[in-house]
Amino acid sequence: MNIPKKIVILGGGTAGWMAANLMAKKWQSQGFEIALVESPAIGIIGVGEGSTPQLKTFFDIIGVQESEWMPKCNATYKNGILFKDWSTRPGFESYFHPFASHIDAHSAPAFIYNSVFRRQGIAVDCHPDRFFLSALLAKQQKTPIPDYNFPFPISYGYHFDSALLGKFLVEKAVARKVKHIEATVEDVALHENGDINFLHLDNGQKLRADIFVDCSGFRAQLIQKTLKVPFVSFKDNLFNDSAVTMPTNDMATAEDKKDQKLNSQTISTAMKYGWAWDIPLTNRTGNGYVYSSNYCNADQAETELRAKLGLLESDVEVRHLKMNVGRVEKHWARNCVAIGLSQGFIEPLEATALHLVQETIEGFIDAYSAGNYTHSHQDSFNQKINNRFEGVRDYIVGHYRFNSREDTSYWRDNAQNNHISPQLKTIVQAWLKGEDLNKTLANSNNVNYYPPVSWHCLLAGYGIFPPQLKTMPSHEHAHKYDLNYIDEFIKRCATNFKDHRNFLIS
Ligand SMILES: Cc1cc2nc3c(=O)[nH]c(=O)nc-3n(C[C@H](O)[C@H](O)[C@H](O)COP(=O)(O)OP(=O)(O)OC[C@H]3O[C@@H](n4cnc5c(N)ncnc54)[C@H](O)[C@@H]3O)c2cc1C
């Protein structure tokens, strides 16, 4: 059989270079030819500085050690995300969302167990922060990498400079014989059957391929503009469509850095019309405000972020961005697969975009290979990726739907938004009725992406509980777990982890 082995990737943002690296790693030995074309004139979006633990598996697959890539990208470790001011319920003004780790098996069951009783009005503690080692590591500004004597790995993500990560990935891909072309695609020619035939570059070259990978960012040059695959907007579910970014704390010298503590978590703070991120890199802090342009304009958003950062008069570098929130109907259509912002985007609250990028690339490699390089697995691939998008969307929507802020119509409208999926409704009803959420999630046919512990953290972290009963029924079962023991267990575990800044410098 003549295997179609020519692949052209359009776009050199993080998505394009991740695709180039993974495809080269998988297919290079089988004689695939991979070329990537990117336009220096158009450039990349250049934001996206937080990841999930999935990014570690990406580097593991392409055989790159942290000691090699992290210093080059000013990268730091991420234990999870601290959500501040999303809930106004006393005692629940902030909570930490950890990445699930094996060590949590010693403490998370108590959290889940207590939440069942707390939902019946019984006074037991189930604020998530008390039950997760990662929450304490983040609070103590420690790295998630344990000392040698503590043999329990912790899940973690990263923070990084996305422009530097892009440059790093170019080198790696080119070393694997990916052909790098700098030019702008001016036109796209189709075969008679509607497949893509070639890309016409502004240097006169025609780029032919068997498979075209659309990594052209929000432009979606191939999947949407050329192949006219419809876009399914999530704007009724998720209101935010804009962002303003403003880096701070530039540290010029190693001496500057040495004396400063370094966060090992992303901080997401609710603002008047959205939320602001605080992402620590080794040399600076990334800040941005994601908001809805239906509720405030770009100047207002910039002023609010400046005020938060104490930069009202500063000439700090500011960028304003628009976001297209939703997904394409099909990620693989004809001989084109879309990866990255071209396939869709869910706002960056849980920093899931690169996770979805990686899943799409790996899913495509598997589906194309399993189908013997035909399109036979196209439908199941598209269904799987769509499910992923919907699953992430529902979890993000939950953050807005359950907020209890009343300060602006933005938050009030979000709390009353009825554009939520049947799956999300089922989860909420189970929680409010005091049912076992683990069972609900396991039994439903829904497209869950987040594990039950994440849903518990969100709902318990917001303090969504009935009022505590005035007269306490004697409920011996409610106090099955000794929380002092859990406090001590987590505290002692945390002594096996080093200060984040010192760990990165050493
Ligand atoms: C405000 C914001 C915050 C974000 N935060 C996060 C986060 O914390 N974590 C996370 O995982 N993700 C985040 N993301 C998403 C993340 O930025 C993207 O998923 C990631 O950068 C990949 O982008 P991309 O490669 O798809 O597109 P881009 O970076 O836009 O790259 C597009 C490429 O296509 C090329 N191109 C386009 N048209 C042509 C043409 N005609 N000819 C030649 N070349 C062309 C461009 O030159 C460029 O190289 C965020 C996004 C936004 C908007």
XYZ file of C-alpha atoms and ligand atoms in Angstrom:
559
model
C 0.000 0.000 0.000
C 1.170 3.503 -0.825
C 1.050 5.302 2.552
C 0.307 9.023 2.319
C 3.362 10.328 4.130
C 3.598 14.025 3.349
C 2.464 16.335 6.126
C 2.381 20.115 6.027
C 1.700 22.058 9.228
C 0.449 25.609 8.755
C 1.416 27.720 11.778
C 4.392 27.997 14.106
C 2.753 28.821 17.445
C 2.959 26.403 20.371
C 0.332 24.162 18.739
C 2.243 23.909 15.445
C 5.569 23.106 17.075
C 4.066 20.619 19.518
C 2.435 18.872 16.546
C 5.712 18.922 14.589
C 7.630 17.363 17.484
C 5.105 14.649 18.292
C 4.509 13.706 14.658
C 8.222 13.637 13.900
C 8.869 11.474 16.949
C 6.140 9.021 15.973
C 6.439 8.904 12.205
C 9.946 9.957 11.278
C 11.309 6.404 11.310
C 8.552 5.401 8.872
C 9.716 7.866 6.271
C 7.119 10.593 6.791
C 8.110 14.025 5.485
C 6.991 16.874 7.717
C 7.204 20.573 6.862
C 6.003 23.543 8.921
C 5.262 26.914 7.384
C 4.805 30.014 9.518
C 4.497 33.668 8.741
C 6.921 36.025 10.534
C 4.676 38.851 9.339
C 1.638 37.454 11.161
C 3.474 36.134 14.228
C 2.083 34.091 17.107
C -0.464 34.944 19.782
C 2.295 34.804 22.420
C 0.136 34.183 25.488
C -0.571 30.948 27.322
C 1.822 30.518 30.184
C 0.191 27.881 32.390
C -0.189 24.146 31.865
C -1.716 21.004 33.328
C 0.408 17.927 34.197
C -0.107 16.708 30.622
C 2.756 18.909 29.443
C 5.178 16.742 31.403
C 4.117 13.720 29.355
C 4.695 15.748 26.181
C 8.316 16.367 27.153
C 8.680 12.755 28.302
C 7.472 11.532 24.905
C 9.865 13.733 22.946
C 12.662 12.826 25.366
C 13.417 16.237 26.870
C 14.387 16.664 30.528
C 13.132 19.493 32.743
C 16.736 20.518 33.376
C 17.059 21.225 29.659
C 13.873 23.102 28.794
C 12.789 24.813 32.031
C 15.728 27.237 32.468
C 15.529 28.183 28.778
C 11.847 29.102 29.129
C 12.042 30.820 32.557
C 9.714 28.042 33.677
C 8.427 27.335 37.183
C 6.430 24.550 38.803
C 2.696 24.729 39.289
C 1.055 22.824 42.167
C -2.416 23.954 41.094
C -4.616 27.044 41.030
C -5.746 29.261 43.888
C -9.194 30.753 43.256
C -9.691 34.026 45.134
C -12.918 35.986 45.611
C -15.093 33.818 43.403
C -17.327 33.029 46.362
C -18.519 35.442 49.033
C -19.627 32.706 51.445
C -17.861 33.235 54.791
C -14.885 30.915 55.157
C -14.909 30.097 51.447
C -13.494 33.291 49.922
C -10.686 31.255 48.409
C -9.832 27.644 47.684
C -7.082 25.713 45.959
C -7.680 23.331 43.039
C -4.940 20.644 43.112
C -3.888 18.191 40.422
C -4.827 14.717 41.641
C -1.860 12.741 43.062
C -1.553 9.224 44.516
C -0.648 10.582 47.938
C -4.136 12.165 48.101
C -5.510 8.660 48.679
C -4.555 9.223 52.345
C -6.529 12.420 52.790
C -9.011 13.021 49.949
C -11.426 10.257 51.063
C -11.983 12.194 54.294
C -12.754 15.319 52.252
C -15.287 13.523 50.054
C -16.792 11.734 53.059
C -17.180 14.912 55.085
C -18.725 16.731 52.167
C -21.612 14.241 52.171
C -22.405 15.079 55.804
C -21.808 18.809 55.401
C -24.364 18.768 52.607
C -26.853 17.428 55.128
C -26.207 20.429 57.370
C -23.888 18.636 59.792
C -20.942 20.704 61.023
C -17.878 18.906 59.726
C -14.978 20.626 58.002
C -14.660 20.004 54.289
C -12.889 23.042 52.928
C -10.654 21.435 50.275
C -7.436 23.225 51.283
C -7.142 21.147 54.459
C -7.049 17.836 52.606
C -4.459 18.185 49.864
C -0.702 18.167 50.180
C -0.421 20.325 47.035
C -2.448 23.066 48.708
C 0.074 23.266 51.535
C 3.058 23.096 49.159
C 1.593 26.012 47.202
C 0.906 27.977 50.390
C 4.479 27.389 51.570
C 5.853 28.318 48.095
C 7.479 24.932 47.707
C 8.336 22.862 44.660
C 6.255 19.730 43.939
C 9.452 17.689 43.495
C 10.077 15.670 46.684
C 13.402 14.830 48.264
C 14.789 11.421 47.410
C 13.629 9.936 50.712
C 9.937 10.662 49.957
C 8.925 8.130 47.296
C 5.500 9.572 46.401
C 5.437 11.604 43.190
C 3.126 14.626 43.092
C 1.289 15.697 39.936
C 2.175 19.154 38.762
C 2.026 21.501 35.811
C 4.297 24.345 34.732
C 4.376 28.058 34.099
C 6.590 29.203 31.211
C 7.296 31.995 28.746
C 5.323 30.905 25.681
C 7.567 32.741 23.186
C 10.677 31.053 24.622
C 8.932 27.670 24.665
C 8.105 28.156 20.981
C 11.776 28.833 20.153
C 12.868 25.791 22.135
C 10.425 23.547 20.282
C 11.605 24.852 16.879
C 15.145 23.661 17.602
C 13.949 20.248 18.709
C 11.713 19.731 15.695
C 14.308 20.917 13.197
C 16.798 18.498 14.786
C 14.277 15.776 13.945
C 14.336 16.859 10.296
C 11.117 18.873 10.265
C 11.473 21.334 7.377
C 10.937 24.919 8.589
C 9.614 27.408 6.023
C 9.118 31.083 6.795
C 6.488 32.464 4.437
C 2.867 33.549 4.357
C 0.159 31.389 2.832
C -1.684 33.581 0.358
C -4.042 31.096 -1.163
C -5.202 27.508 -0.790
C -5.929 25.311 -3.813
C -8.438 22.466 -3.615
C -8.674 19.167 -5.479
C -11.857 18.536 -7.442
C -13.154 16.347 -4.604
C -12.844 19.258 -2.173
C -9.684 18.066 -0.371
C -6.793 20.501 0.038
C -4.286 20.195 -2.806
C -1.601 22.784 -2.041
C -0.793 26.003 -0.166
C 0.351 28.925 -2.273
C 3.097 30.859 -0.461
C 4.018 34.518 -0.911
C 7.486 33.421 -2.151
C 5.818 31.686 -5.102
C 6.286 28.179 -3.710
C 3.448 25.624 -3.798
C 3.327 23.298 -0.781
C 1.627 19.983 -1.507
C 0.792 17.369 1.120
C -1.370 14.362 1.867
C -2.383 15.738 5.262
C -2.562 19.428 6.176
C -2.438 20.389 9.836
C -4.130 23.699 10.526
C -2.308 25.416 13.407
C -2.972 28.917 12.089
C -4.436 30.199 15.360
C -7.710 32.134 15.555
C -7.448 32.744 11.772
C -8.305 29.064 11.198
C -7.093 29.502 7.628
C -7.700 25.933 6.470
C -10.391 24.383 8.648
C -12.773 27.338 8.733
C -11.803 29.781 5.960
C -11.042 27.173 3.293
C -13.032 24.061 4.212
C -15.898 26.041 5.769
C -16.277 23.735 8.757
C -18.852 25.476 10.984
C -17.874 26.968 14.345
C -19.940 26.064 17.427
C -19.814 29.110 19.669
C -19.859 28.762 23.481
C -20.682 32.432 24.013
C -24.024 31.668 25.669
C -22.265 29.436 28.190
C -19.112 31.478 28.709
C -19.385 35.267 28.506
C -15.697 36.236 28.369
C -14.389 37.225 24.939
C -11.469 39.589 25.660
C -8.273 39.853 27.641
C -5.677 42.430 28.595
C -2.170 41.375 29.656
C 0.479 43.232 31.694
C 3.712 41.542 32.874
C 5.295 42.808 36.098
C 8.287 42.343 38.398
C 10.974 42.073 35.769
C 14.067 40.869 37.583
C 17.238 41.668 35.736
C 19.853 39.856 37.795
C 20.259 36.574 39.574
C 20.895 38.599 42.760
C 17.438 40.206 42.429
C 15.857 36.802 42.125
C 17.633 35.150 45.011
C 15.896 37.206 47.662
C 12.395 36.852 46.297
C 10.041 34.049 47.214
C 8.457 32.394 44.208
C 4.870 31.165 44.054
C 4.306 27.595 42.908
C 0.667 28.118 41.975
C -1.378 30.176 39.541
C -3.593 32.698 41.301
C -6.943 33.419 39.709
C -8.705 36.393 41.275
C -12.292 37.309 40.440
C -12.598 40.901 39.187
C -15.664 43.026 38.438
C -16.242 41.628 34.942
C -14.136 38.472 34.808
C -10.948 37.299 36.483
C -7.234 38.041 36.578
C -4.367 35.578 36.424
C -1.077 35.837 38.261
C 1.506 33.467 36.796
C 4.981 33.335 38.345
C 7.971 32.862 36.022
C 11.559 32.888 37.224
C 12.166 36.401 35.863
C 8.742 38.068 35.966
C 5.054 37.663 36.772
C 2.525 37.206 33.970
C -0.722 39.068 34.629
C -3.868 39.224 32.568
C -7.542 40.066 32.953
C -10.054 37.946 31.050
C -13.388 39.758 30.755
C -16.587 40.126 28.789
C -16.783 43.061 26.391
C -20.562 43.050 26.858
C -20.066 44.319 30.394
C -16.955 46.502 30.260
C -14.757 48.058 27.606
C -11.018 47.621 27.063
C -10.103 50.871 28.876
C -12.122 49.952 31.942
C -10.553 46.491 32.034
C -7.065 47.902 31.690
C -7.683 50.432 34.467
C -9.090 47.787 36.791
C -6.087 45.523 36.216
C -3.660 48.425 36.639
C -5.354 49.328 39.934
C -5.086 45.725 41.153
C -1.374 45.671 40.342
C -0.672 49.184 41.646
C 0.340 50.320 38.143
C -2.128 53.128 37.425
C 0.603 55.531 36.320
C 3.122 53.022 34.980
C 4.219 52.659 31.343
C 4.154 48.866 31.656
C 3.750 46.854 28.426
C 0.020 46.265 27.790
C -1.646 44.022 25.186
C -5.344 43.737 24.371
C -6.650 40.504 22.842
C -9.904 39.105 21.524
C -10.893 35.470 22.083
C -13.148 33.233 20.011
C -14.697 30.842 22.503
C -16.125 27.597 21.128
C -14.992 24.798 18.839
C -15.230 23.680 15.237
C -17.878 21.102 14.432
C -15.204 18.698 13.148
C -11.535 18.889 14.046
C -10.540 16.493 11.256
C -12.309 17.294 8.009
C -11.259 15.924 4.625
C -7.418 15.837 4.567
C -7.041 18.526 7.223
C -6.797 18.305 11.004
C -7.073 21.482 13.079
C -5.001 21.812 16.238
C -4.784 24.714 18.683
C -6.726 27.961 18.504
C -7.871 27.089 14.960
C -9.889 24.142 16.331
C -11.387 26.173 19.161
C -10.687 27.706 22.512
C -12.172 27.608 25.958
C -11.140 30.560 28.036
C -7.921 29.992 30.000
C -9.372 29.669 33.532
C -7.998 26.148 34.047
C -5.129 26.539 31.519
C -6.380 23.621 29.445
C -5.615 24.795 25.895
C -2.258 23.065 25.467
C -3.671 19.978 27.150
C -6.341 19.843 24.429
C -3.689 20.527 21.794
C -1.700 17.536 22.977
C -4.749 15.277 23.170
C -5.750 16.268 19.659
C -2.290 15.562 18.227
C -1.965 12.234 20.020
C -5.567 11.317 19.149
C -4.937 12.092 15.498
C -1.679 10.136 15.377
C -3.468 7.138 16.934
C -6.551 7.391 14.725
C -4.637 7.887 11.490
C -2.247 5.042 12.295
C -4.998 2.684 13.526
C -7.002 3.346 10.369
C -4.007 2.351 8.240
C -3.559 5.946 7.110
C -7.117 6.239 5.861
C -10.017 8.273 7.169
C -11.808 5.293 8.710
C -11.388 6.554 12.301
C -12.236 10.165 11.509
C -15.729 10.176 13.047
C -14.722 8.566 16.328
C -11.743 10.924 16.586
C -13.990 13.967 16.065
C -16.496 12.709 18.618
C -13.776 12.134 21.185
C -12.278 15.600 20.785
C -15.704 17.238 20.863
C -16.438 15.398 24.114
C -13.204 16.735 25.548
C -14.131 20.292 24.649
C -17.627 19.944 26.163
C -16.230 18.349 29.326
C -13.770 21.194 29.882
C -16.417 23.767 29.035
C -18.831 22.391 31.645
C -16.248 22.497 34.400
C -15.320 26.083 33.534
C -18.984 27.102 33.314
C -19.406 25.717 36.844
C -17.008 28.371 38.177
C -19.287 31.115 36.894
C -22.663 29.538 37.480
C -22.023 28.934 41.195
C -20.436 32.271 42.043
C -22.165 34.191 44.819
C -20.900 37.686 44.005
C -23.499 40.378 43.626
C -21.313 43.396 42.905
C -21.981 43.626 39.142
C -24.593 42.478 36.658
C -21.812 40.353 35.087
C -21.685 38.090 38.148
C -25.442 38.150 38.728
C -26.118 37.191 35.093
C -23.553 34.418 35.296
C -25.183 33.013 38.436
C -28.548 32.968 36.661
C -27.300 31.669 33.324
C -29.558 28.839 32.198
C -27.390 27.909 29.227
C -25.835 25.018 31.030
C -25.626 21.483 29.708
C -27.876 18.668 31.005
C -24.703 16.997 32.315
C -23.816 20.006 34.422
C -27.402 20.200 35.719
C -27.198 16.550 36.828
C -23.972 17.197 38.725
C -25.386 20.220 40.515
C -28.629 18.503 41.426
C -26.744 15.548 42.873
C -24.652 17.917 44.971
C -27.601 19.937 46.229
C -29.602 16.825 47.086
C -26.679 15.499 49.111
C -26.223 12.495 46.802
C -22.978 10.653 46.271
C -21.312 12.725 43.556
C -18.745 10.038 42.790
C -21.582 7.678 41.850
C -23.416 10.307 39.835
C -20.294 11.041 37.832
C -19.506 7.355 37.345
C -23.066 6.393 36.366
C -23.922 9.201 34.017
C -23.246 8.996 30.316
C -21.804 12.416 30.372
C -18.599 13.574 28.886
C -16.684 14.241 32.040
C -13.196 15.397 31.711
C -12.486 16.435 35.264
C -12.216 13.792 37.995
C -14.764 13.719 40.848
C -12.251 15.257 43.218
C -12.078 18.388 41.040
C -15.866 18.747 41.123
C -15.811 18.344 44.897
C -13.102 20.999 45.195
C -15.114 23.443 43.106
C -18.429 22.957 44.887
C -17.056 22.581 48.420
C -14.444 25.284 47.756
C -17.259 27.738 46.963
C -19.014 26.665 50.197
C -22.177 25.494 48.433
C -23.806 23.957 51.489
C -27.116 24.305 53.292
C -27.068 26.255 56.574
C -25.672 24.215 59.436
C -28.388 22.610 61.555
C -28.986 24.414 64.851
C -29.589 21.256 66.810
C -26.981 18.733 65.873
C -28.233 15.207 65.493
C -25.810 12.848 67.203
C -24.151 11.549 64.119
C -21.352 9.306 65.163
C -20.543 8.423 61.527
C -19.954 12.060 60.581
C -16.741 12.138 62.581
C -15.182 8.981 61.246
C -11.982 10.785 60.214
C -9.595 12.403 62.664
C -8.798 15.725 60.980
C -5.941 16.484 63.355
C -4.281 13.345 62.078
C -4.770 14.553 58.486
C -3.331 17.986 59.335
C -0.283 16.339 60.859
C 0.097 13.884 57.964
C 0.088 16.659 55.368
C 2.337 18.903 57.432
C 4.935 16.174 57.813
C 4.758 15.209 54.136
C 5.420 18.832 53.197
C 8.730 18.836 55.071
C 10.108 16.680 52.232
C 9.832 19.458 49.648
C 12.173 22.410 49.079
C 11.585 26.107 48.705
C 10.527 26.719 45.087
C 12.975 29.526 44.287
C 15.932 27.769 45.903
C 15.105 24.527 44.135
C 15.089 26.232 40.733
C 18.288 28.155 41.378
C 20.245 25.152 42.706
C -5.753 35.426 26.915
C -5.271 34.021 26.660
C -4.665 33.313 27.698
C -4.245 31.997 27.479
N -3.717 31.283 28.516
C -3.397 29.982 28.330
C -2.850 29.204 29.386
O -2.623 29.670 30.496
N -2.568 27.907 29.132
C -2.765 27.338 27.912
O -2.525 26.134 27.743
N -3.230 28.078 26.890
C -3.552 29.358 27.068
N -4.021 30.088 26.014
C -4.089 29.464 24.702
C -2.695 29.452 24.072
O -2.219 30.763 23.926
C -2.733 28.765 22.715
O -3.415 27.556 22.806
C -1.332 28.478 22.230
O -0.546 29.632 22.244
C -1.343 27.887 20.842
O -1.702 28.857 19.902
P -1.675 28.450 18.368
O -0.360 27.834 18.074
O -2.891 27.668 18.075
O -1.848 29.846 17.617
P -0.808 31.061 17.378
O 0.170 31.204 18.468
O -1.673 32.244 17.076
O -0.012 30.639 16.078
C -0.587 30.731 14.792
C 0.506 30.530 13.763
O -0.075 30.476 12.467
C 0.675 31.309 11.595
N -0.194 31.724 10.485
C -1.487 32.144 10.553
N -1.929 32.431 9.321
C -0.901 32.183 8.466
C -0.726 32.284 7.061
N -1.702 32.710 6.253
N 0.465 31.940 6.548
C 1.481 31.493 7.316
N 1.372 31.383 8.646
C 0.196 31.719 9.207
C 1.170 32.426 12.482
O 2.252 33.096 11.922
C 1.549 31.634 13.725
O 2.834 31.077 13.552
C -4.416 31.407 26.199
C -4.997 32.141 25.169
C -5.436 33.428 25.395
C -6.076 34.180 24.252
